[in-house]
Short mmCIF file of N, CA, C and O in Angstrom, two decimals:
data_model
loop_
_atom_site.label_atom_id
_atom_site.label_comp_id
_atom_site.label_asym_id
_atom_site.label_seq_id
_atom_site.Cartn_x
_atom_site.Cartn_y
_atom_site.Cartn_z
N GLU A 1 0.83 -1.20 0.00
CA GLU A 1 0.00 0.00 0.00
C GLU A 1 0.87 1.26 0.00
O GLU A 1 0.59 2.21 -0.70
N ILE A 2 1.93 1.24 0.82
CA ILE A 2 2.80 2.42 0.89
C ILE A 2 3.46 2.66 -0.46
O ILE A 2 3.49 3.79 -0.96
N THR A 3 3.98 1.61 -1.07
CA THR A 3 4.63 1.74 -2.38
C THR A 3 3.65 2.29 -3.41
O THR A 3 3.98 3.21 -4.16
N THR A 4 2.46 1.75 -3.44
CA THR A 4 1.44 2.20 -4.39
C THR A 4 1.14 3.68 -4.21
O THR A 4 1.04 4.43 -5.19
N ARG A 5 1.02 4.11 -2.98
CA ARG A 5 0.74 5.53 -2.72
C ARG A 5 1.91 6.41 -3.13
O ARG A 5 1.72 7.47 -3.73
N LEU A 6 3.13 5.98 -2.80
CA LEU A 6 4.29 6.78 -3.17
C LEU A 6 4.44 6.91 -4.68
O LEU A 6 4.87 7.95 -5.18
N GLN A 7 4.08 5.86 -5.42
CA GLN A 7 4.21 5.89 -6.88
C GLN A 7 3.32 6.93 -7.53
O GLN A 7 3.53 7.29 -8.68
N THR A 8 2.35 7.45 -6.81
CA THR A 8 1.46 8.49 -7.37
C THR A 8 2.07 9.88 -7.29
O THR A 8 1.51 10.84 -7.84
N LEU A 9 3.21 10.02 -6.63
CA LEU A 9 3.82 11.34 -6.44
C LEU A 9 4.53 11.78 -7.71
O LEU A 9 5.71 11.50 -7.93
N ARG A 10 3.79 12.46 -8.55
CA ARG A 10 4.28 12.96 -9.84
C ARG A 10 3.76 14.37 -10.04
O ARG A 10 2.63 14.70 -9.66
N LEU A 11 4.57 15.19 -10.65
CA LEU A 11 4.13 16.55 -10.98
C LEU A 11 2.86 16.51 -11.82
O LEU A 11 1.94 17.31 -11.62
N ALA A 12 2.80 15.56 -12.73
CA ALA A 12 1.65 15.46 -13.64
C ALA A 12 0.35 15.14 -12.90
O ALA A 12 -0.73 15.44 -13.41
N SER A 13 0.45 14.56 -11.71
CA SER A 13 -0.76 14.24 -10.96
C SER A 13 -1.02 15.22 -9.82
O SER A 13 -1.82 14.96 -8.94
N GLY A 14 -0.28 16.35 -9.82
CA GLY A 14 -0.54 17.40 -8.85
C GLY A 14 0.41 17.45 -7.67
O GLY A 14 0.26 18.31 -6.80
N ALA A 15 1.37 16.56 -7.60
CA ALA A 15 2.36 16.61 -6.51
C ALA A 15 3.34 17.76 -6.75
O ALA A 15 3.45 18.27 -7.87
N GLU A 16 4.07 18.12 -5.71
CA GLU A 16 5.08 19.18 -5.84
C GLU A 16 6.39 18.65 -6.42
O GLU A 16 7.24 19.44 -6.84
N THR A 17 6.55 17.32 -6.39
CA THR A 17 7.79 16.70 -6.85
C THR A 17 7.47 15.46 -7.69
O THR A 17 6.33 15.02 -7.74
N ASP A 18 8.50 14.91 -8.32
CA ASP A 18 8.36 13.68 -9.11
C ASP A 18 9.00 12.48 -8.40
O ASP A 18 9.44 11.53 -9.04
N ILE A 19 9.04 12.48 -7.07
CA ILE A 19 9.74 11.42 -6.35
C ILE A 19 9.08 10.05 -6.48
O ILE A 19 9.69 9.04 -6.16
N GLY A 20 7.86 10.00 -6.99
CA GLY A 20 7.18 8.71 -7.18
C GLY A 20 7.57 7.99 -8.46
O GLY A 20 7.15 6.87 -8.69
N ILE A 21 8.39 8.63 -9.30
CA ILE A 21 8.80 8.00 -10.56
C ILE A 21 9.55 6.70 -10.32
O ILE A 21 9.41 5.75 -11.06
N ASN A 22 10.35 6.66 -9.26
CA ASN A 22 11.16 5.48 -8.97
C ASN A 22 11.05 5.18 -7.48
O ASN A 22 11.63 5.88 -6.66
N VAL A 23 10.27 4.16 -7.12
CA VAL A 23 10.10 3.76 -5.72
C VAL A 23 10.77 2.41 -5.54
O VAL A 23 10.44 1.44 -6.23
N MET A 24 11.73 2.37 -4.63
CA MET A 24 12.48 1.14 -4.36
C MET A 24 12.19 0.68 -2.93
O MET A 24 12.01 1.51 -2.04
N ARG A 25 12.16 -0.62 -2.72
CA ARG A 25 11.87 -1.18 -1.41
C ARG A 25 13.12 -1.86 -0.85
O ARG A 25 13.56 -2.88 -1.38
N GLY A 26 13.67 -1.26 0.20
CA GLY A 26 14.76 -1.89 0.92
C GLY A 26 16.16 -1.50 0.51
O GLY A 26 17.12 -1.95 1.14
N LYS A 27 16.32 -0.70 -0.49
CA LYS A 27 17.66 -0.32 -0.93
C LYS A 27 18.35 0.49 0.17
O LYS A 27 17.77 1.40 0.74
N ARG A 28 19.60 0.15 0.47
CA ARG A 28 20.33 0.83 1.54
C ARG A 28 21.39 1.79 1.01
O ARG A 28 21.82 2.69 1.72
N LYS A 29 21.83 1.61 -0.22
CA LYS A 29 22.83 2.50 -0.81
C LYS A 29 22.17 3.77 -1.32
O LYS A 29 21.01 3.76 -1.70
N LEU A 30 22.95 4.83 -1.35
CA LEU A 30 22.44 6.06 -1.96
C LEU A 30 22.10 5.78 -3.42
O LEU A 30 22.80 5.02 -4.09
N PRO A 31 21.05 6.39 -3.93
CA PRO A 31 20.68 6.13 -5.32
C PRO A 31 21.70 6.70 -6.30
O PRO A 31 22.36 7.70 -6.01
N ALA A 32 21.80 6.05 -7.44
CA ALA A 32 22.66 6.54 -8.51
C ALA A 32 21.99 7.76 -9.15
O ALA A 32 20.78 7.98 -9.01
N ASP A 33 22.78 8.55 -9.88
CA ASP A 33 22.26 9.76 -10.52
C ASP A 33 21.04 9.47 -11.40
O ASP A 33 20.09 10.26 -11.42
N ASP A 34 21.06 8.34 -12.12
CA ASP A 34 19.95 8.05 -13.02
C ASP A 34 18.72 7.49 -12.29
O ASP A 34 17.69 7.24 -12.90
N GLU A 35 18.79 7.31 -10.97
CA GLU A 35 17.65 6.84 -10.18
C GLU A 35 16.93 7.99 -9.47
O GLU A 35 15.90 7.78 -8.83
N VAL A 36 17.46 9.19 -9.58
CA VAL A 36 16.90 10.36 -8.91
C VAL A 36 16.04 11.13 -9.91
O VAL A 36 16.47 11.30 -11.06
N PRO A 37 14.85 11.58 -9.53
CA PRO A 37 14.23 11.56 -8.22
C PRO A 37 13.70 10.17 -7.86
O PRO A 37 13.34 9.39 -8.75
N CYS A 38 13.62 9.91 -6.55
CA CYS A 38 13.16 8.58 -6.12
C CYS A 38 12.74 8.60 -4.66
O CYS A 38 13.00 9.55 -3.93
N CYS A 39 12.08 7.51 -4.29
CA CYS A 39 11.77 7.21 -2.90
C CYS A 39 12.32 5.83 -2.59
O CYS A 39 12.26 4.93 -3.44
N ILE A 40 12.82 5.66 -1.39
CA ILE A 40 13.26 4.35 -0.92
C ILE A 40 12.47 4.05 0.35
O ILE A 40 12.49 4.82 1.30
N LEU A 41 11.78 2.92 0.34
CA LEU A 41 10.98 2.48 1.47
C LEU A 41 11.78 1.45 2.25
O LEU A 41 12.14 0.40 1.72
N ILE A 42 12.09 1.78 3.51
CA ILE A 42 12.85 0.88 4.37
C ILE A 42 11.92 0.36 5.45
O ILE A 42 11.26 1.15 6.15
N GLU A 43 11.86 -0.95 5.58
CA GLU A 43 10.93 -1.60 6.49
C GLU A 43 11.67 -2.10 7.72
O GLU A 43 12.69 -2.76 7.61
N GLY A 44 11.14 -1.78 8.89
CA GLY A 44 11.73 -2.23 10.14
C GLY A 44 11.21 -3.59 10.57
O GLY A 44 10.45 -4.24 9.84
N ASP A 45 11.61 -4.00 11.73
CA ASP A 45 11.17 -5.28 12.29
C ASP A 45 9.75 -5.16 12.83
O ASP A 45 9.31 -4.09 13.26
N ASP A 46 9.04 -6.29 12.84
CA ASP A 46 7.72 -6.37 13.46
C ASP A 46 7.86 -6.38 14.97
O ASP A 46 8.82 -6.92 15.51
N SER A 47 6.88 -5.80 15.64
CA SER A 47 6.75 -6.01 17.08
C SER A 47 5.29 -6.32 17.34
O SER A 47 4.39 -5.64 16.82
N VAL A 48 5.04 -7.38 18.10
CA VAL A 48 3.67 -7.79 18.39
C VAL A 48 3.18 -6.96 19.56
O VAL A 48 3.78 -6.94 20.63
N GLU A 49 2.08 -6.25 19.31
CA GLU A 49 1.51 -5.39 20.35
C GLU A 49 0.51 -6.12 21.21
O GLU A 49 0.38 -5.86 22.38
N ASP A 50 -0.25 -7.03 20.59
CA ASP A 50 -1.36 -7.64 21.31
C ASP A 50 -1.71 -8.96 20.63
O ASP A 50 -1.75 -9.04 19.40
N ALA A 51 -1.98 -9.95 21.43
CA ALA A 51 -2.42 -11.24 20.89
C ALA A 51 -3.93 -11.33 20.86
O ALA A 51 -4.50 -12.40 20.97
N ALA A 52 -4.58 -10.20 20.72
CA ALA A 52 -6.03 -10.10 20.57
C ALA A 52 -6.79 -10.67 21.76
O ALA A 52 -7.96 -10.98 21.66
N GLY A 53 -6.12 -10.87 22.91
CA GLY A 53 -6.80 -11.30 24.13
C GLY A 53 -7.23 -12.75 24.16
O GLY A 53 -7.85 -13.19 25.11
N ARG A 54 -6.91 -13.51 23.14
CA ARG A 54 -7.33 -14.91 23.10
C ARG A 54 -6.09 -15.78 22.95
O ARG A 54 -5.44 -15.75 21.91
N LEU A 55 -5.78 -16.56 23.95
CA LEU A 55 -4.57 -17.37 23.92
C LEU A 55 -4.58 -18.41 22.80
O LEU A 55 -3.54 -18.76 22.27
N GLN A 56 -5.73 -18.91 22.45
CA GLN A 56 -5.83 -19.93 21.41
C GLN A 56 -5.90 -19.35 20.00
O GLN A 56 -5.80 -20.06 19.03
N SER A 57 -6.07 -18.05 19.90
CA SER A 57 -6.24 -17.41 18.59
C SER A 57 -4.90 -17.19 17.91
O SER A 57 -3.88 -16.96 18.55
N ALA A 58 -4.92 -17.24 16.58
CA ALA A 58 -3.72 -16.93 15.79
C ALA A 58 -3.72 -15.48 15.33
O ALA A 58 -2.88 -15.08 14.56
N LEU A 59 -4.68 -14.70 15.82
CA LEU A 59 -4.80 -13.30 15.44
C LEU A 59 -3.93 -12.44 16.36
O LEU A 59 -4.03 -12.52 17.58
N VAL A 60 -3.05 -11.63 15.75
CA VAL A 60 -2.18 -10.73 16.52
C VAL A 60 -2.24 -9.34 15.93
O VAL A 60 -2.53 -9.15 14.75
N LYS A 61 -1.94 -8.37 16.77
CA LYS A 61 -1.80 -6.99 16.30
C LYS A 61 -0.31 -6.71 16.21
O LYS A 61 0.43 -6.85 17.19
N VAL A 62 0.13 -6.31 15.02
CA VAL A 62 1.54 -6.12 14.73
C VAL A 62 1.79 -4.64 14.45
O VAL A 62 0.97 -3.98 13.83
N ARG A 63 2.94 -4.15 14.90
CA ARG A 63 3.37 -2.79 14.59
C ARG A 63 4.72 -2.88 13.90
O ARG A 63 5.60 -3.61 14.35
N VAL A 64 4.85 -2.16 12.79
CA VAL A 64 6.12 -2.15 12.06
C VAL A 64 6.46 -0.70 11.69
O VAL A 64 5.58 0.06 11.29
N ALA A 65 7.73 -0.36 11.85
CA ALA A 65 8.20 0.98 11.51
C ALA A 65 8.64 1.01 10.05
O ALA A 65 9.20 0.03 9.54
N PHE A 66 8.38 2.12 9.39
CA PHE A 66 8.82 2.34 8.02
C PHE A 66 9.52 3.69 7.94
O PHE A 66 9.10 4.65 8.58
N ILE A 67 10.57 3.74 7.14
CA ILE A 67 11.25 4.98 6.82
C ILE A 67 11.10 5.19 5.32
O ILE A 67 11.38 4.27 4.54
N ILE A 68 10.65 6.36 4.95
CA ILE A 68 10.57 6.73 3.54
C ILE A 68 11.63 7.79 3.30
O ILE A 68 11.55 8.90 3.84
N ASP A 69 12.66 7.43 2.54
CA ASP A 69 13.70 8.38 2.16
C ASP A 69 13.43 8.82 0.73
O ASP A 69 13.22 7.99 -0.15
N ALA A 70 13.41 10.12 0.51
CA ALA A 70 13.21 10.67 -0.83
C ALA A 70 14.46 11.45 -1.21
O ALA A 70 15.07 12.12 -0.37
N PHE A 71 14.83 11.34 -2.48
CA PHE A 71 15.99 12.05 -3.01
C PHE A 71 15.57 12.79 -4.27
O PHE A 71 14.83 12.25 -5.09
N ASP A 72 16.06 14.02 -4.41
CA ASP A 72 15.77 14.78 -5.62
C ASP A 72 16.86 15.83 -5.82
O ASP A 72 17.55 16.22 -4.88
N ARG A 73 16.96 16.28 -7.06
CA ARG A 73 17.86 17.38 -7.38
C ARG A 73 17.27 18.65 -6.80
O ARG A 73 16.05 18.77 -6.63
N CYS A 74 18.14 19.60 -6.50
CA CYS A 74 17.66 20.82 -5.84
C CYS A 74 18.55 21.99 -6.20
O CYS A 74 19.62 21.83 -6.79
N ASP A 75 18.11 23.16 -5.80
CA ASP A 75 18.92 24.36 -5.87
C ASP A 75 20.00 24.20 -4.79
O ASP A 75 19.66 24.09 -3.60
N PRO A 76 21.28 24.14 -5.16
CA PRO A 76 22.31 23.89 -4.16
C PRO A 76 22.42 24.96 -3.07
O PRO A 76 22.94 24.70 -2.00
N ASP A 77 21.90 26.15 -3.35
CA ASP A 77 21.93 27.21 -2.33
C ASP A 77 20.71 27.17 -1.41
O ASP A 77 20.73 27.79 -0.34
N ASN A 78 19.66 26.46 -1.82
CA ASN A 78 18.42 26.37 -1.03
C ASN A 78 17.87 24.95 -1.04
O ASN A 78 16.73 24.72 -1.45
N PRO A 79 18.65 23.96 -0.62
CA PRO A 79 18.21 22.57 -0.73
C PRO A 79 16.98 22.26 0.12
O PRO A 79 16.20 21.37 -0.24
N ASN A 80 16.80 22.96 1.22
CA ASN A 80 15.66 22.65 2.08
C ASN A 80 14.32 22.97 1.44
O ASN A 80 13.30 22.39 1.82
N ASP A 81 14.29 23.87 0.44
CA ASP A 81 13.03 24.15 -0.25
C ASP A 81 12.50 22.88 -0.89
O ASP A 81 11.32 22.54 -0.75
N LYS A 82 13.35 22.14 -1.60
CA LYS A 82 12.93 20.88 -2.23
C LYS A 82 12.63 19.83 -1.17
O LYS A 82 11.68 19.06 -1.29
N ALA A 83 13.44 19.79 -0.11
CA ALA A 83 13.21 18.81 0.95
C ALA A 83 11.83 18.98 1.59
O ALA A 83 11.11 18.00 1.80
N HIS A 84 11.45 20.20 1.85
CA HIS A 84 10.13 20.45 2.44
C HIS A 84 9.01 20.07 1.48
O HIS A 84 7.97 19.54 1.90
N ALA A 85 9.21 20.29 0.20
CA ALA A 85 8.21 19.87 -0.80
C ALA A 85 8.07 18.35 -0.81
O ALA A 85 6.95 17.83 -0.88
N MET A 86 9.19 17.63 -0.73
CA MET A 86 9.13 16.16 -0.71
C MET A 86 8.42 15.67 0.55
O MET A 86 7.58 14.75 0.48
N ILE A 87 8.71 16.28 1.68
CA ILE A 87 8.06 15.89 2.93
C ILE A 87 6.56 16.14 2.85
O ILE A 87 5.74 15.29 3.24
N ARG A 88 6.16 17.30 2.32
CA ARG A 88 4.72 17.58 2.17
C ARG A 88 4.06 16.55 1.27
O ARG A 88 2.97 16.04 1.57
N ASP A 89 4.70 16.22 0.15
CA ASP A 89 4.14 15.22 -0.77
C ASP A 89 3.94 13.88 -0.07
O ASP A 89 2.88 13.25 -0.20
N ILE A 90 4.94 13.43 0.65
CA ILE A 90 4.85 12.12 1.32
C ILE A 90 3.74 12.14 2.36
O ILE A 90 2.92 11.21 2.42
N LYS A 91 3.68 13.17 3.18
CA LYS A 91 2.61 13.25 4.19
C LYS A 91 1.24 13.24 3.53
O LYS A 91 0.33 12.53 3.98
N ARG A 92 1.08 14.04 2.48
CA ARG A 92 -0.24 14.12 1.82
C ARG A 92 -0.69 12.76 1.31
O ARG A 92 -1.84 12.37 1.49
N VAL A 93 0.21 12.04 0.65
CA VAL A 93 -0.19 10.78 0.04
C VAL A 93 -0.43 9.68 1.08
O VAL A 93 -1.29 8.82 0.90
N LEU A 94 0.31 9.71 2.18
CA LEU A 94 0.13 8.68 3.20
C LEU A 94 -1.13 8.92 4.04
O LEU A 94 -1.77 7.96 4.47
N PHE A 95 -1.46 10.18 4.28
CA PHE A 95 -2.56 10.49 5.19
C PHE A 95 -3.77 11.11 4.49
O PHE A 95 -4.63 11.68 5.14
N VAL A 96 -3.86 10.98 3.17
CA VAL A 96 -4.94 11.58 2.39
C VAL A 96 -6.32 11.14 2.88
O VAL A 96 -7.27 11.91 2.84
N ASP A 97 -6.43 9.91 3.35
CA ASP A 97 -7.73 9.40 3.79
C ASP A 97 -7.72 9.04 5.28
O ASP A 97 -8.38 8.11 5.71
N GLY A 98 -6.94 9.77 6.04
CA GLY A 98 -6.88 9.52 7.49
C GLY A 98 -5.67 8.69 7.86
O GLY A 98 -4.67 8.65 7.15
N ARG A 99 -5.81 8.00 8.98
CA ARG A 99 -4.67 7.27 9.53
C ARG A 99 -4.84 5.76 9.48
O ARG A 99 -4.25 5.03 10.28
N THR A 100 -5.63 5.28 8.52
CA THR A 100 -5.84 3.83 8.42
C THR A 100 -5.69 3.30 6.99
O THR A 100 -6.13 2.19 6.70
N PHE A 101 -5.05 4.06 6.11
CA PHE A 101 -4.95 3.68 4.69
C PHE A 101 -6.32 3.27 4.16
O PHE A 101 -6.50 2.24 3.53
N GLY A 102 -7.32 4.11 4.45
CA GLY A 102 -8.67 3.84 3.97
C GLY A 102 -9.29 2.60 4.59
O GLY A 102 -10.10 1.94 3.96
N GLY A 103 -8.94 2.29 5.84
CA GLY A 103 -9.50 1.14 6.54
C GLY A 103 -8.72 -0.14 6.34
O GLY A 103 -9.14 -1.20 6.81
N LYS A 104 -7.59 -0.10 5.68
CA LYS A 104 -6.81 -1.31 5.41
C LYS A 104 -5.94 -1.74 6.58
O LYS A 104 -5.52 -2.89 6.65
N VAL A 105 -5.64 -0.81 7.50
CA VAL A 105 -4.83 -1.13 8.67
C VAL A 105 -5.47 -0.52 9.91
O VAL A 105 -6.37 0.31 9.81
N VAL A 106 -4.98 -0.92 11.07
CA VAL A 106 -5.51 -0.39 12.33
C VAL A 106 -5.13 1.08 12.50
O VAL A 106 -5.96 1.91 12.85
N GLU A 107 -3.85 1.40 12.24
CA GLU A 107 -3.41 2.78 12.41
C GLU A 107 -2.09 3.02 11.69
O GLU A 107 -1.22 2.16 11.66
N VAL A 108 -1.96 4.23 11.12
CA VAL A 108 -0.69 4.72 10.60
C VAL A 108 -0.32 5.91 11.49
O VAL A 108 -1.04 6.88 11.56
N ALA A 109 0.81 5.78 12.20
CA ALA A 109 1.24 6.82 13.13
C ALA A 109 2.44 7.56 12.54
O ALA A 109 3.41 6.94 12.11
N TYR A 110 2.36 8.88 12.53
CA TYR A 110 3.46 9.73 12.07
C TYR A 110 4.49 9.80 13.17
O TYR A 110 4.18 10.10 14.32
N ARG A 111 5.76 9.54 12.85
CA ARG A 111 6.83 9.53 13.85
C ARG A 111 7.90 10.59 13.61
O ARG A 111 8.88 10.63 14.32
N GLY A 112 7.71 11.44 12.61
CA GLY A 112 8.64 12.55 12.43
C GLY A 112 9.23 12.61 11.03
O GLY A 112 8.92 11.79 10.17
N ARG A 113 10.09 13.60 10.85
CA ARG A 113 10.74 13.81 9.56
C ARG A 113 12.15 14.32 9.79
O ARG A 113 12.50 14.76 10.89
N ASP A 114 12.95 14.27 8.75
CA ASP A 114 14.33 14.72 8.83
C ASP A 114 14.77 15.15 7.44
O ASP A 114 14.26 14.66 6.43
N ILE A 115 15.71 16.06 7.40
CA ILE A 115 16.34 16.46 6.15
C ILE A 115 17.80 16.06 6.25
O ILE A 115 18.49 16.44 7.21
N GLY A 116 18.25 15.26 5.29
CA GLY A 116 19.60 14.70 5.35
C GLY A 116 20.69 15.74 5.22
O GLY A 116 20.55 16.72 4.48
N PRO A 117 21.79 15.53 5.94
CA PRO A 117 22.92 16.45 5.83
C PRO A 117 23.63 16.27 4.49
O PRO A 117 23.61 15.19 3.90
N ARG A 118 24.23 17.33 3.99
CA ARG A 118 24.98 17.26 2.74
C ARG A 118 25.97 18.41 2.72
O ARG A 118 25.75 19.44 3.36
N PRO A 119 27.04 18.24 1.98
CA PRO A 119 27.99 19.35 1.86
C PRO A 119 27.35 20.52 1.10
O PRO A 119 26.53 20.32 0.22
N ASP A 120 27.72 21.73 1.46
CA ASP A 120 27.23 22.90 0.73
C ASP A 120 27.59 22.80 -0.74
O ASP A 120 28.66 22.31 -1.11
N GLY A 121 26.68 23.25 -1.58
CA GLY A 121 26.92 23.28 -3.02
C GLY A 121 26.51 22.03 -3.76
O GLY A 121 26.53 21.99 -4.98
N VAL A 122 26.10 20.98 -3.05
CA VAL A 122 25.67 19.74 -3.70
C VAL A 122 24.21 19.91 -4.11
O VAL A 122 23.37 20.33 -3.31
N ALA A 123 23.89 19.57 -5.34
CA ALA A 123 22.54 19.79 -5.88
C ALA A 123 21.66 18.56 -5.72
O ALA A 123 20.86 18.22 -6.59
N LEU A 124 21.79 17.87 -4.60
CA LEU A 124 20.97 16.70 -4.29
C LEU A 124 20.56 16.81 -2.83
O LEU A 124 21.38 17.14 -1.97
N VAL A 125 19.28 16.54 -2.55
CA VAL A 125 18.80 16.63 -1.18
C VAL A 125 18.03 15.36 -0.83
O VAL A 125 17.40 14.75 -1.69
N GLN A 126 18.12 14.98 0.44
CA GLN A 126 17.39 13.82 0.98
C GLN A 126 16.40 14.31 2.02
O GLN A 126 16.74 15.14 2.87
N ALA A 127 15.18 13.80 1.96
CA ALA A 127 14.17 14.06 2.98
C ALA A 127 13.66 12.72 3.49
O ALA A 127 13.53 11.76 2.71
N ARG A 128 13.37 12.65 4.77
CA ARG A 128 12.94 11.39 5.39
C ARG A 128 11.66 11.61 6.17
O ARG A 128 11.53 12.59 6.92
N VAL A 129 10.72 10.68 6.03
CA VAL A 129 9.50 10.65 6.83
C VAL A 129 9.45 9.28 7.49
O VAL A 129 9.66 8.25 6.84
N MET A 130 9.16 9.28 8.79
CA MET A 130 9.09 8.04 9.56
C MET A 130 7.66 7.80 10.03
O MET A 130 7.02 8.73 10.55
N ILE A 131 7.18 6.58 9.83
CA ILE A 131 5.84 6.20 10.27
C ILE A 131 5.90 4.83 10.93
O ILE A 131 6.88 4.10 10.78
N GLU A 132 4.85 4.50 11.67
CA GLU A 132 4.64 3.15 12.17
C GLU A 132 3.24 2.73 11.75
O GLU A 132 2.29 3.51 11.84
N VAL A 133 3.13 1.49 11.31
CA VAL A 133 1.85 0.96 10.85
C VAL A 133 1.47 -0.20 11.77
O VAL A 133 2.26 -1.12 11.99
N SER A 134 0.25 -0.15 12.31
CA SER A 134 -0.30 -1.25 13.10
C SER A 134 -1.37 -1.94 12.28
O SER A 134 -2.21 -1.28 11.66
N TYR A 135 -1.34 -3.25 12.28
CA TYR A 135 -2.33 -4.02 11.54
C TYR A 135 -2.58 -5.34 12.23
O TYR A 135 -1.78 -5.81 13.05
N ALA A 136 -3.72 -5.95 11.94
CA ALA A 136 -4.06 -7.25 12.48
C ALA A 136 -3.60 -8.31 11.49
O ALA A 136 -3.77 -8.15 10.28
N GLU A 137 -3.00 -9.37 12.01
CA GLU A 137 -2.56 -10.46 11.16
C GLU A 137 -3.01 -11.79 11.73
O GLU A 137 -2.87 -12.05 12.93
N ASP A 138 -3.56 -12.60 10.88
CA ASP A 138 -3.92 -13.97 11.23
C ASP A 138 -2.71 -14.83 10.89
O ASP A 138 -2.42 -15.07 9.74
N LEU A 139 -1.99 -15.28 11.92
CA LEU A 139 -0.76 -16.03 11.69
C LEU A 139 -1.01 -17.35 10.97
O LEU A 139 -0.10 -17.87 10.31
N ALA A 140 -2.21 -17.88 11.06
CA ALA A 140 -2.54 -19.12 10.36
C ALA A 140 -2.82 -18.87 8.88
O ALA A 140 -2.84 -19.80 8.08
N ASN A 141 -3.02 -17.60 8.51
CA ASN A 141 -3.32 -17.23 7.13
C ASN A 141 -2.70 -15.86 6.84
O ASN A 141 -3.41 -14.88 6.64
N PRO A 142 -1.33 -15.79 6.81
CA PRO A 142 -0.66 -14.48 6.69
C PRO A 142 -0.87 -13.81 5.35
O PRO A 142 -1.07 -14.38 4.35
#
C-alpha cells in the first residue's frame, strides 16, 4: 500500500515533486544519478503489540516501523526548499484518507521527519519521513 501511494507522487498528478517516478523497497545504498528523483521504502522489524486477548487465537496486532527516504535534485543554495516539498508530498499521500490507509490497517502513526545532511553546493537533497503501521494479522493465514 505504501509503495502504491508513493508511486502516485508525480508533478503530472498534482504533486510538488516527481519522487514517485522510482520507488524502491529496501535499498540501503544512496541512489545513482539516473535513479533520482526517487523514494526508498525501508521496512523495520515487526513487534507484536497484542495477541487479541485470546490465547488460542492466531490473530495478533503487529506494529512495524517504516522509513521513507526521498531524493531529488535541488537548488544547491536552497536545498531545504525541495526537501520540504518532498516531505509535504509524502505526508499528503500517506494520510490523504486519514490514519488507516482507507480502513486497510488499524493505524498509521506519524513519527517525524528529517532532512539529510549534505555538503554545501551539492545539488541533491534527501528528505525522510518516519511512520509506524499497526495491523491485524492472522498467523494461520498471513
